[in-house]
PDB file of C-alpha atoms and ligand atoms in Angstrom:
ATOM      1  CA  UNK A   8       0.233   2.838 -22.522  1.00  0.00           C
ATOM      2  CA  UNK A   9      -2.171   0.299 -20.979  1.00  0.00           C
ATOM      3  CA  UNK A  10      -5.807   0.989 -20.069  1.00  0.00           C
ATOM      4  CA  UNK A  11      -5.969   2.632 -17.121  1.00  0.00           C
ATOM      5  CA  UNK A  12      -7.833   1.218 -14.430  1.00  0.00           C
ATOM      6  CA  UNK A  13      -6.226   3.455 -11.692  1.00  0.00           C
ATOM      7  CA  UNK A  14      -9.009   6.354 -12.412  1.00  0.00           C
ATOM      8  CA  UNK A  15     -11.360   3.204 -12.731  1.00  0.00           C
ATOM      9  CA  UNK A  16     -10.587   2.581  -8.977  1.00  0.00           C
ATOM     10  CA  UNK A  17     -11.305   5.950  -7.917  1.00  0.00           C
ATOM     11  CA  UNK A  18     -14.490   6.175  -9.957  1.00  0.00           C
ATOM     12  CA  UNK A  19     -16.194   2.812  -8.918  1.00  0.00           C
ATOM     13  CA  UNK A  20     -14.739   4.441  -4.950  1.00  0.00           C
ATOM     14  CA  UNK A  21     -12.605   1.323  -4.056  1.00  0.00           C
ATOM     15  CA  UNK A  22     -10.077   3.710  -2.247  1.00  0.00           C
ATOM     16  CA  UNK A  23      -6.919   4.832  -3.793  1.00  0.00           C
ATOM     17  CA  UNK A  24      -3.793   2.788  -4.336  1.00  0.00           C
ATOM     18  CA  UNK A  25      -2.603   2.945  -0.685  1.00  0.00           C
ATOM     19  CA  UNK A  26      -5.337   1.920   0.923  1.00  0.00           C
ATOM     20  CA  UNK A  27      -6.134  -1.601  -1.407  1.00  0.00           C
ATOM     21  CA  UNK A  28      -3.018  -2.261  -1.025  1.00  0.00           C
ATOM     22  CA  UNK A  29      -3.043  -3.829   2.413  1.00  0.00           C
ATOM     23  CA  UNK A  30      -5.956  -5.607   1.814  1.00  0.00           C
ATOM     24  CA  UNK A  31      -4.925  -7.479  -1.877  1.00  0.00           C
ATOM     25  CA  UNK A  32      -1.653  -8.368  -0.474  1.00  0.00           C
ATOM     26  CA  UNK A  33      -4.014  -9.946   3.230  1.00  0.00           C
ATOM     27  CA  UNK A  34      -6.375 -11.697   0.337  1.00  0.00           C
ATOM     28  CA  UNK A  35      -3.348 -12.743  -1.722  1.00  0.00           C
ATOM     29  CA  UNK A  36      -1.532 -14.154   1.207  1.00  0.00           C
ATOM     30  CA  UNK A  37      -4.258 -16.136   2.454  1.00  0.00           C
ATOM     31  CA  UNK A  38      -5.523 -17.522  -1.113  1.00  0.00           C
ATOM     32  CA  UNK A  39      -1.931 -18.423  -1.921  1.00  0.00           C
ATOM     33  CA  UNK A  40       0.008 -19.211   0.603  1.00  0.00           C
ATOM     34  CA  UNK A  41       2.440 -21.412  -1.045  1.00  0.00           C
ATOM     35  CA  UNK A  42       3.249 -18.757  -3.356  1.00  0.00           C
ATOM     36  CA  UNK A  43       6.907 -18.592  -3.496  1.00  0.00           C
ATOM     37  CA  UNK A  44      10.332 -19.207  -6.436  1.00  0.00           C
ATOM     38  CA  UNK A  45       9.559 -21.648  -8.174  1.00  0.00           C
ATOM     39  CA  UNK A  46      13.428 -22.602  -9.132  1.00  0.00           C
ATOM     40  CA  UNK A  47      15.096 -25.160  -7.099  1.00  0.00           C
ATOM     41  CA  UNK A  48      18.213 -24.256  -5.511  1.00  0.00           C
ATOM     42  CA  UNK A  49      20.286 -25.070  -2.763  1.00  0.00           C
ATOM     43  CA  UNK A  50      23.160 -22.248  -2.552  1.00  0.00           C
ATOM     44  CA  UNK A  51      23.089 -18.291  -3.045  1.00  0.00           C
ATOM     45  CA  UNK A  52      25.070 -19.580  -6.961  1.00  0.00           C
ATOM     46  CA  UNK A  53      22.627 -22.081  -7.655  1.00  0.00           C
ATOM     47  CA  UNK A  54      20.182 -19.490  -7.167  1.00  0.00           C
ATOM     48  CA  UNK A  55      22.132 -17.334  -9.594  1.00  0.00           C
ATOM     49  CA  UNK A  56      22.796 -19.725 -12.091  1.00  0.00           C
ATOM     50  CA  UNK A  57      18.714 -20.926 -11.545  1.00  0.00           C
ATOM     51  CA  UNK A  58      17.430 -17.040 -12.817  1.00  0.00           C
ATOM     52  CA  UNK A  59      19.908 -16.210 -15.483  1.00  0.00           C
ATOM     53  CA  UNK A  60      18.327 -19.650 -16.749  1.00  0.00           C
ATOM     54  CA  UNK A  61      15.089 -18.858 -16.623  1.00  0.00           C
ATOM     55  CA  UNK A  62      14.772 -16.139 -19.053  1.00  0.00           C
ATOM     56  CA  UNK A  63      12.687 -17.283 -21.818  1.00  0.00           C
ATOM     57  CA  UNK A  64      11.510 -20.440 -20.551  1.00  0.00           C
ATOM     58  CA  UNK A  65       9.517 -21.961 -17.625  1.00  0.00           C
ATOM     59  CA  UNK A  66      11.025 -22.374 -13.815  1.00  0.00           C
ATOM     60  CA  UNK A  67       9.466 -25.887 -14.652  1.00  0.00           C
ATOM     61  CA  UNK A  68      12.154 -26.652 -17.119  1.00  0.00           C
ATOM     62  CA  UNK A  69      15.011 -24.940 -15.631  1.00  0.00           C
ATOM     63  CA  UNK A  70      14.203 -27.355 -12.484  1.00  0.00           C
ATOM     64  CA  UNK A  71      14.616 -30.569 -15.355  1.00  0.00           C
ATOM     65  CA  UNK A  72      18.761 -28.855 -16.349  1.00  0.00           C
ATOM     66  CA  UNK A  73      19.487 -27.749 -13.361  1.00  0.00           C
ATOM     67  CA  UNK A  74      18.635 -31.107 -11.157  1.00  0.00           C
ATOM     68  CA  UNK A  75      21.225 -32.522 -13.450  1.00  0.00           C
ATOM     69  CA  UNK A  76      23.668 -29.154 -13.925  1.00  0.00           C
ATOM     70  CA  UNK A  77      24.264 -28.885 -10.327  1.00  0.00           C
ATOM     71  CA  UNK A  78      25.527 -32.083  -9.633  1.00  0.00           C
ATOM     72  CA  UNK A  79      28.335 -31.714 -11.920  1.00  0.00           C
ATOM     73  CA  UNK A  80      28.671 -27.797 -11.682  1.00  0.00           C
ATOM     74  CA  UNK A  81      29.145 -27.135  -7.653  1.00  0.00           C
ATOM     75  CA  UNK A  82      31.503 -23.854  -7.372  1.00  0.00           C
ATOM     76  CA  UNK A  83      31.987 -21.126  -9.820  1.00  0.00           C
ATOM     77  CA  UNK A  84      35.237 -22.704 -10.603  1.00  0.00           C
ATOM     78  CA  UNK A  85      33.192 -25.435 -12.787  1.00  0.00           C
ATOM     79  CA  UNK A  86      31.480 -23.492 -14.829  1.00  0.00           C
ATOM     80  CA  UNK A  87      34.959 -22.245 -16.286  1.00  0.00           C
ATOM     81  CA  UNK A  88      36.787 -25.607 -16.456  1.00  0.00           C
ATOM     82  CA  UNK A  89      35.069 -26.687 -19.114  1.00  0.00           C
ATOM     83  CA  UNK A  90      34.787 -25.707 -22.201  1.00  0.00           C
ATOM     84  CA  UNK A  91      31.772 -23.294 -23.833  1.00  0.00           C
ATOM     85  CA  UNK A  92      31.056 -25.689 -25.997  1.00  0.00           C
ATOM     86  CA  UNK A  93      30.170 -28.418 -23.307  1.00  0.00           C
ATOM     87  CA  UNK A  94      28.261 -25.621 -20.465  1.00  0.00           C
ATOM     88  CA  UNK A  95      26.174 -24.501 -23.922  1.00  0.00           C
ATOM     89  CA  UNK A  96      25.009 -28.161 -24.464  1.00  0.00           C
ATOM     90  CA  UNK A  97      24.289 -29.217 -20.361  1.00  0.00           C
ATOM     91  CA  UNK A  98      21.948 -25.957 -20.749  1.00  0.00           C
ATOM     92  CA  UNK A  99      20.768 -26.534 -23.960  1.00  0.00           C
ATOM     93  CA  UNK A 100      16.979 -27.194 -23.489  1.00  0.00           C
ATOM     94  CA  UNK A 101      16.415 -23.566 -21.468  1.00  0.00           C
ATOM     95  CA  UNK A 102      16.984 -22.596 -24.604  1.00  0.00           C
ATOM     96  CA  UNK A 103      19.122 -19.556 -25.350  1.00  0.00           C
ATOM     97  CA  UNK A 104      22.045 -21.550 -24.825  1.00  0.00           C
ATOM     98  CA  UNK A 105      25.045 -19.685 -25.985  1.00  0.00           C
ATOM     99  CA  UNK A 106      24.045 -16.558 -24.345  1.00  0.00           C
ATOM    100  CA  UNK A 107      23.476 -17.599 -21.507  1.00  0.00           C
ATOM    101  CA  UNK A 108      26.764 -19.618 -21.070  1.00  0.00           C
ATOM    102  CA  UNK A 109      28.423 -16.414 -21.716  1.00  0.00           C
ATOM    103  CA  UNK A 110      26.415 -14.612 -19.220  1.00  0.00           C
ATOM    104  CA  UNK A 111      27.271 -17.680 -17.145  1.00  0.00           C
ATOM    105  CA  UNK A 112      30.903 -17.597 -17.165  1.00  0.00           C
ATOM    106  CA  UNK A 113      31.182 -14.200 -17.276  1.00  0.00           C
ATOM    107  CA  UNK A 114      29.700 -13.846 -14.409  1.00  0.00           C
ATOM    108  CA  UNK A 115      31.553 -16.533 -12.345  1.00  0.00           C
ATOM    109  CA  UNK A 116      34.815 -14.959 -13.658  1.00  0.00           C
ATOM    110  CA  UNK A 117      33.360 -12.103 -11.691  1.00  0.00           C
ATOM    111  CA  UNK A 118      32.440 -13.735  -9.131  1.00  0.00           C
ATOM    112  CA  UNK A 119      35.888 -15.365  -8.781  1.00  0.00           C
ATOM    113  CA  UNK A 120      37.557 -11.893  -8.988  1.00  0.00           C
ATOM    114  CA  UNK A 121      35.886  -9.562  -7.765  1.00  0.00           C
ATOM    115  CA  UNK A 122      33.874 -10.837  -4.866  1.00  0.00           C
ATOM    116  CA  UNK A 123      35.789 -13.939  -3.756  1.00  0.00           C
ATOM    117  CA  UNK A 124      33.512 -16.406  -5.341  1.00  0.00           C
ATOM    118  CA  UNK A 125      30.715 -15.173  -3.357  1.00  0.00           C
ATOM    119  CA  UNK A 126      27.005 -13.964  -4.772  1.00  0.00           C
ATOM    120  CA  UNK A 127      26.696  -9.954  -3.941  1.00  0.00           C
ATOM    121  CA  UNK A 128      23.706  -8.732  -2.040  1.00  0.00           C
ATOM    122  CA  UNK A 129      23.517  -5.681  -3.290  1.00  0.00           C
ATOM    123  CA  UNK A 130      21.606  -4.124  -6.434  1.00  0.00           C
ATOM    124  CA  UNK A 131      24.672  -2.503  -7.758  1.00  0.00           C
ATOM    125  CA  UNK A 132      26.898  -5.277  -7.329  1.00  0.00           C
ATOM    126  CA  UNK A 133      24.751  -7.868  -8.830  1.00  0.00           C
ATOM    127  CA  UNK A 134      24.599  -5.375 -11.775  1.00  0.00           C
ATOM    128  CA  UNK A 135      27.706  -5.466 -12.710  1.00  0.00           C
ATOM    129  CA  UNK A 136      27.927  -9.292 -13.187  1.00  0.00           C
ATOM    130  CA  UNK A 137      27.614  -9.804 -17.226  1.00  0.00           C
ATOM    131  CA  UNK A 138      24.114 -10.668 -18.309  1.00  0.00           C
ATOM    132  CA  UNK A 139      22.359 -10.097 -15.305  1.00  0.00           C
ATOM    133  CA  UNK A 140      19.995  -7.450 -15.687  1.00  0.00           C
ATOM    134  CA  UNK A 141      17.600  -5.774 -13.331  1.00  0.00           C
ATOM    135  CA  UNK A 142      14.777  -8.433 -12.966  1.00  0.00           C
ATOM    136  CA  UNK A 143      17.405 -11.322 -12.394  1.00  0.00           C
ATOM    137  CA  UNK A 144      19.190  -9.275 -10.107  1.00  0.00           C
ATOM    138  CA  UNK A 145      15.616  -8.246  -8.030  1.00  0.00           C
ATOM    139  CA  UNK A 146      14.921 -11.887  -8.219  1.00  0.00           C
ATOM    140  CA  UNK A 147      18.239 -12.893  -6.674  1.00  0.00           C
ATOM    141  CA  UNK A 148      18.738 -10.407  -4.252  1.00  0.00           C
ATOM    142  CA  UNK A 149      14.879 -10.330  -3.173  1.00  0.00           C
ATOM    143  CA  UNK A 150      15.338 -14.350  -2.341  1.00  0.00           C
ATOM    144  CA  UNK A 151      18.566 -13.956  -0.384  1.00  0.00           C
ATOM    145  CA  UNK A 152      16.503 -11.943   1.959  1.00  0.00           C
ATOM    146  CA  UNK A 153      17.935  -8.415   1.079  1.00  0.00           C
ATOM    147  CA  UNK A 154      15.165  -7.025  -2.005  1.00  0.00           C
ATOM    148  CA  UNK A 155      15.837  -3.745  -3.266  1.00  0.00           C
ATOM    149  CA  UNK A 156      13.205  -3.478  -5.781  1.00  0.00           C
ATOM    150  CA  UNK A 157      10.071  -5.258  -7.077  1.00  0.00           C
ATOM    151  CA  UNK A 158      10.190  -7.955  -9.592  1.00  0.00           C
ATOM    152  CA  UNK A 159       8.018  -7.137 -12.552  1.00  0.00           C
ATOM    153  CA  UNK A 160       7.678  -9.929 -15.335  1.00  0.00           C
ATOM    154  CA  UNK A 161       4.927  -9.979 -17.397  1.00  0.00           C
ATOM    155  CA  UNK A 162       2.229 -11.341 -14.759  1.00  0.00           C
ATOM    156  CA  UNK A 163       3.226  -8.792 -12.671  1.00  0.00           C
ATOM    157  CA  UNK A 164       2.221  -5.912 -14.910  1.00  0.00           C
ATOM    158  CA  UNK A 165      -0.558  -7.423 -16.140  1.00  0.00           C
ATOM    159  CA  UNK A 166      -1.848  -7.701 -12.709  1.00  0.00           C
ATOM    160  CA  UNK A 167      -0.643  -4.488 -11.634  1.00  0.00           C
ATOM    161  CA  UNK A 168      -1.947  -2.345 -14.279  1.00  0.00           C
ATOM    162  CA  UNK A 169      -5.368  -4.928 -13.813  1.00  0.00           C
ATOM    163  CA  UNK A 170      -5.325  -3.646 -10.514  1.00  0.00           C
ATOM    164  CA  UNK A 171      -4.872  -0.341 -11.128  1.00  0.00           C
ATOM    165  CA  UNK A 172      -1.713  -0.357  -8.943  1.00  0.00           C
ATOM    166  CA  UNK A 173      -0.343   1.743 -12.235  1.00  0.00           C
ATOM    167  CA  UNK A 174      -0.711   2.836 -15.726  1.00  0.00           C
ATOM    168  CA  UNK A 175       2.363   2.082 -17.018  1.00  0.00           C
ATOM    169  CA  UNK A 176       3.444  -0.197 -19.392  1.00  0.00           C
ATOM    170  CA  UNK A 177       7.124   0.049 -19.346  1.00  0.00           C
ATOM    171  CA  UNK A 178       8.773  -2.456 -16.032  1.00  0.00           C
ATOM    172  CA  UNK A 179      10.828   0.313 -14.630  1.00  0.00           C
ATOM    173  CA  UNK A 180       8.534   2.703 -14.141  1.00  0.00           C
ATOM    174  CA  UNK A 181       5.581  -0.043 -13.017  1.00  0.00           C
ATOM    175  CA  UNK A 182       8.009  -0.131 -10.433  1.00  0.00           C
ATOM    176  CA  UNK A 183       8.465   2.692  -9.190  1.00  0.00           C
ATOM    177  CA  UNK A 184       4.764   2.565  -8.918  1.00  0.00           C
ATOM    178  CA  UNK A 185       4.685  -0.198  -6.598  1.00  0.00           C
ATOM    179  CA  UNK A 186       7.366   0.607  -4.632  1.00  0.00           C
ATOM    180  CA  UNK A 187       5.449   3.957  -3.739  1.00  0.00           C
ATOM    181  CA  UNK A 188       2.369   2.367  -2.371  1.00  0.00           C
ATOM    182  CA  UNK A 189       3.747  -1.404  -1.354  1.00  0.00           C
ATOM    183  CA  UNK A 190       5.631  -1.516   2.259  1.00  0.00           C
ATOM    184  CA  UNK A 191       9.366  -2.239   1.938  1.00  0.00           C
ATOM    185  CA  UNK A 192       8.305  -5.711   3.816  1.00  0.00           C
ATOM    186  CA  UNK A 193       6.668  -6.575   1.075  1.00  0.00           C
ATOM    187  CA  UNK A 194       8.536  -5.891  -1.937  1.00  0.00           C
ATOM    188  CA  UNK A 195       9.641  -9.479  -1.835  1.00  0.00           C
ATOM    189  CA  UNK A 196       6.752 -11.384  -1.269  1.00  0.00           C
ATOM    190  CA  UNK A 197       4.497  -9.457  -3.503  1.00  0.00           C
ATOM    191  CA  UNK A 198       5.484 -10.915  -7.375  1.00  0.00           C
ATOM    192  CA  UNK A 199       5.593 -13.645  -5.926  1.00  0.00           C
ATOM    193  CA  UNK A 200       1.582 -13.290  -4.644  1.00  0.00           C
ATOM    194  CA  UNK A 201       0.620 -11.929  -7.965  1.00  0.00           C
ATOM    195  CA  UNK A 202       2.433 -14.345 -10.208  1.00  0.00           C
ATOM    196  CA  UNK A 203       0.659 -17.139  -8.713  1.00  0.00           C
ATOM    197  CA  UNK A 204      -3.393 -15.520  -9.038  1.00  0.00           C
ATOM    198  CA  UNK A 205      -2.203 -14.395 -12.516  1.00  0.00           C
ATOM    199  CA  UNK A 206      -1.473 -18.403 -13.604  1.00  0.00           C
ATOM    200  CA  UNK A 207      -3.863 -19.242 -11.407  1.00  0.00           C
ATOM    201  CA  UNK A 208      -7.040 -17.083 -11.532  1.00  0.00           C
ATOM    202  CA  UNK A 209      -6.157 -13.779 -13.634  1.00  0.00           C
ATOM    203  CA  UNK A 210      -5.122 -15.520 -16.654  1.00  0.00           C
ATOM    204  CA  UNK A 211      -3.952 -13.111 -19.281  1.00  0.00           C
ATOM    205  CA  UNK A 212      -6.478 -13.738 -21.775  1.00  0.00           C
ATOM    206  CA  UNK A 213      -9.831 -15.014 -19.654  1.00  0.00           C
ATOM    207  CA  UNK A 214      -9.319 -13.810 -15.833  1.00  0.00           C
ATOM    208  CA  UNK A 215     -11.770 -15.793 -13.826  1.00  0.00           C
ATOM    209  CA  UNK A 216     -12.806 -12.555 -11.731  1.00  0.00           C
ATOM    210  CA  UNK A 217     -16.418 -14.845 -10.520  1.00  0.00           C
ATOM    211  CA  UNK A 218     -13.817 -16.783  -8.481  1.00  0.00           C
ATOM    212  CA  UNK A 219     -11.540 -14.056  -7.683  1.00  0.00           C
ATOM    213  CA  UNK A 220     -10.806 -12.999  -4.229  1.00  0.00           C
ATOM    214  CA  UNK A 221     -10.125  -9.601  -5.043  1.00  0.00           C
ATOM    215  CA  UNK A 222     -13.788  -8.808  -7.222  1.00  0.00           C
ATOM    216  CA  UNK A 223     -15.889  -7.589  -4.893  1.00  0.00           C
ATOM    217  CA  UNK A 224     -14.354  -4.862  -3.906  1.00  0.00           C
ATOM    218  CA  UNK A 225     -10.324  -4.164  -4.692  1.00  0.00           C
ATOM    219  CA  UNK A 226     -10.310  -4.798  -8.297  1.00  0.00           C
ATOM    220  CA  UNK A 227     -11.148  -2.013 -10.874  1.00  0.00           C
ATOM    221  CA  UNK A 228     -10.930  -3.796 -13.863  1.00  0.00           C
ATOM    222  CA  UNK A 229     -13.504  -7.231 -12.539  1.00  0.00           C
ATOM    223  CA  UNK A 230     -15.154  -8.110 -15.128  1.00  0.00           C
ATOM    224  CA  UNK A 231     -14.022  -6.107 -17.399  1.00  0.00           C
ATOM    225  CA  UNK A 232     -10.751  -7.075 -19.381  1.00  0.00           C
ATOM    226  CA  UNK A 233      -9.623  -8.975 -21.224  1.00  0.00           C
ATOM    227  CA  UNK A 234      -7.543  -6.913 -23.697  1.00  0.00           C
ATOM    228  CA  UNK A 235      -7.180  -4.435 -20.765  1.00  0.00           C
TER     229      UNK A 235
HETATM  230  S1  SF4 B 319     -10.957  -9.945 -10.346  1.00  0.00           S
HETATM  231 FE1  SF4 B 319     -10.496 -10.262 -12.324  1.00  0.00          FE
HETATM  232  S2  SF4 B 319      -9.092  -8.788 -13.358  1.00  0.00           S
HETATM  233 FE2  SF4 B 319      -9.952  -8.287 -11.298  1.00  0.00          FE
HETATM  234  S3  SF4 B 319      -7.712  -9.307 -10.168  1.00  0.00           S
HETATM  235 FE3  SF4 B 319      -9.557 -10.951 -10.460  1.00  0.00          FE
HETATM  236  S4  SF4 B 319      -9.248 -11.974 -11.922  1.00  0.00           S
HETATM  237 FE4  SF4 B 319      -7.890 -10.269 -12.231  1.00  0.00          FE
END
């Protein structure tokens, strides 16, 4: 379990999680007005494929690959019309290309067979697609405007811990803690804010607390991390 800043927040008199979450979101929105998904896509299918490709690689890398990929593969049928080896070559640069090819083709097949070729909007349906785990399903649902959970990636996990919003390490438990205090209307937005703040300011090894808008009165680990 990560060092708990939940208690530290209380000790420093910063207020409860529920009291702090509103101002945290407000300040991060002002600080990162451009926070949003960095993947490029033009349709629900492209969104799903992009998110599936983004596992274990950067969004920049995925965009580089999908710029060409999406010219060639436009509909679910297109991913099934080629040999798997051809798709593997086309997504090779994103890494784990064999597994990703299998997942994408399996998902496209299921979309055609069970969802009229469309990407479903609910978490349980998305989770039925081969190779689609909770994080991918949450990202897709949120971008489609139907957030039913909160995406927890490495940045969200680190910042949630540092901000004393959770004392857990396990993404599912962190998500549950966040769901308890974050208003549902912010479920899609919060991960983007934490991810961008995590990349720009609350960096893993060396958080720039001196430049952080949350340091003075909202963050119980200001000037205490790294290492957590
Ligand atoms: S004050 Fe420091 S530890 Fe807290 S969120 Fe800001 S950068 Fe991260």
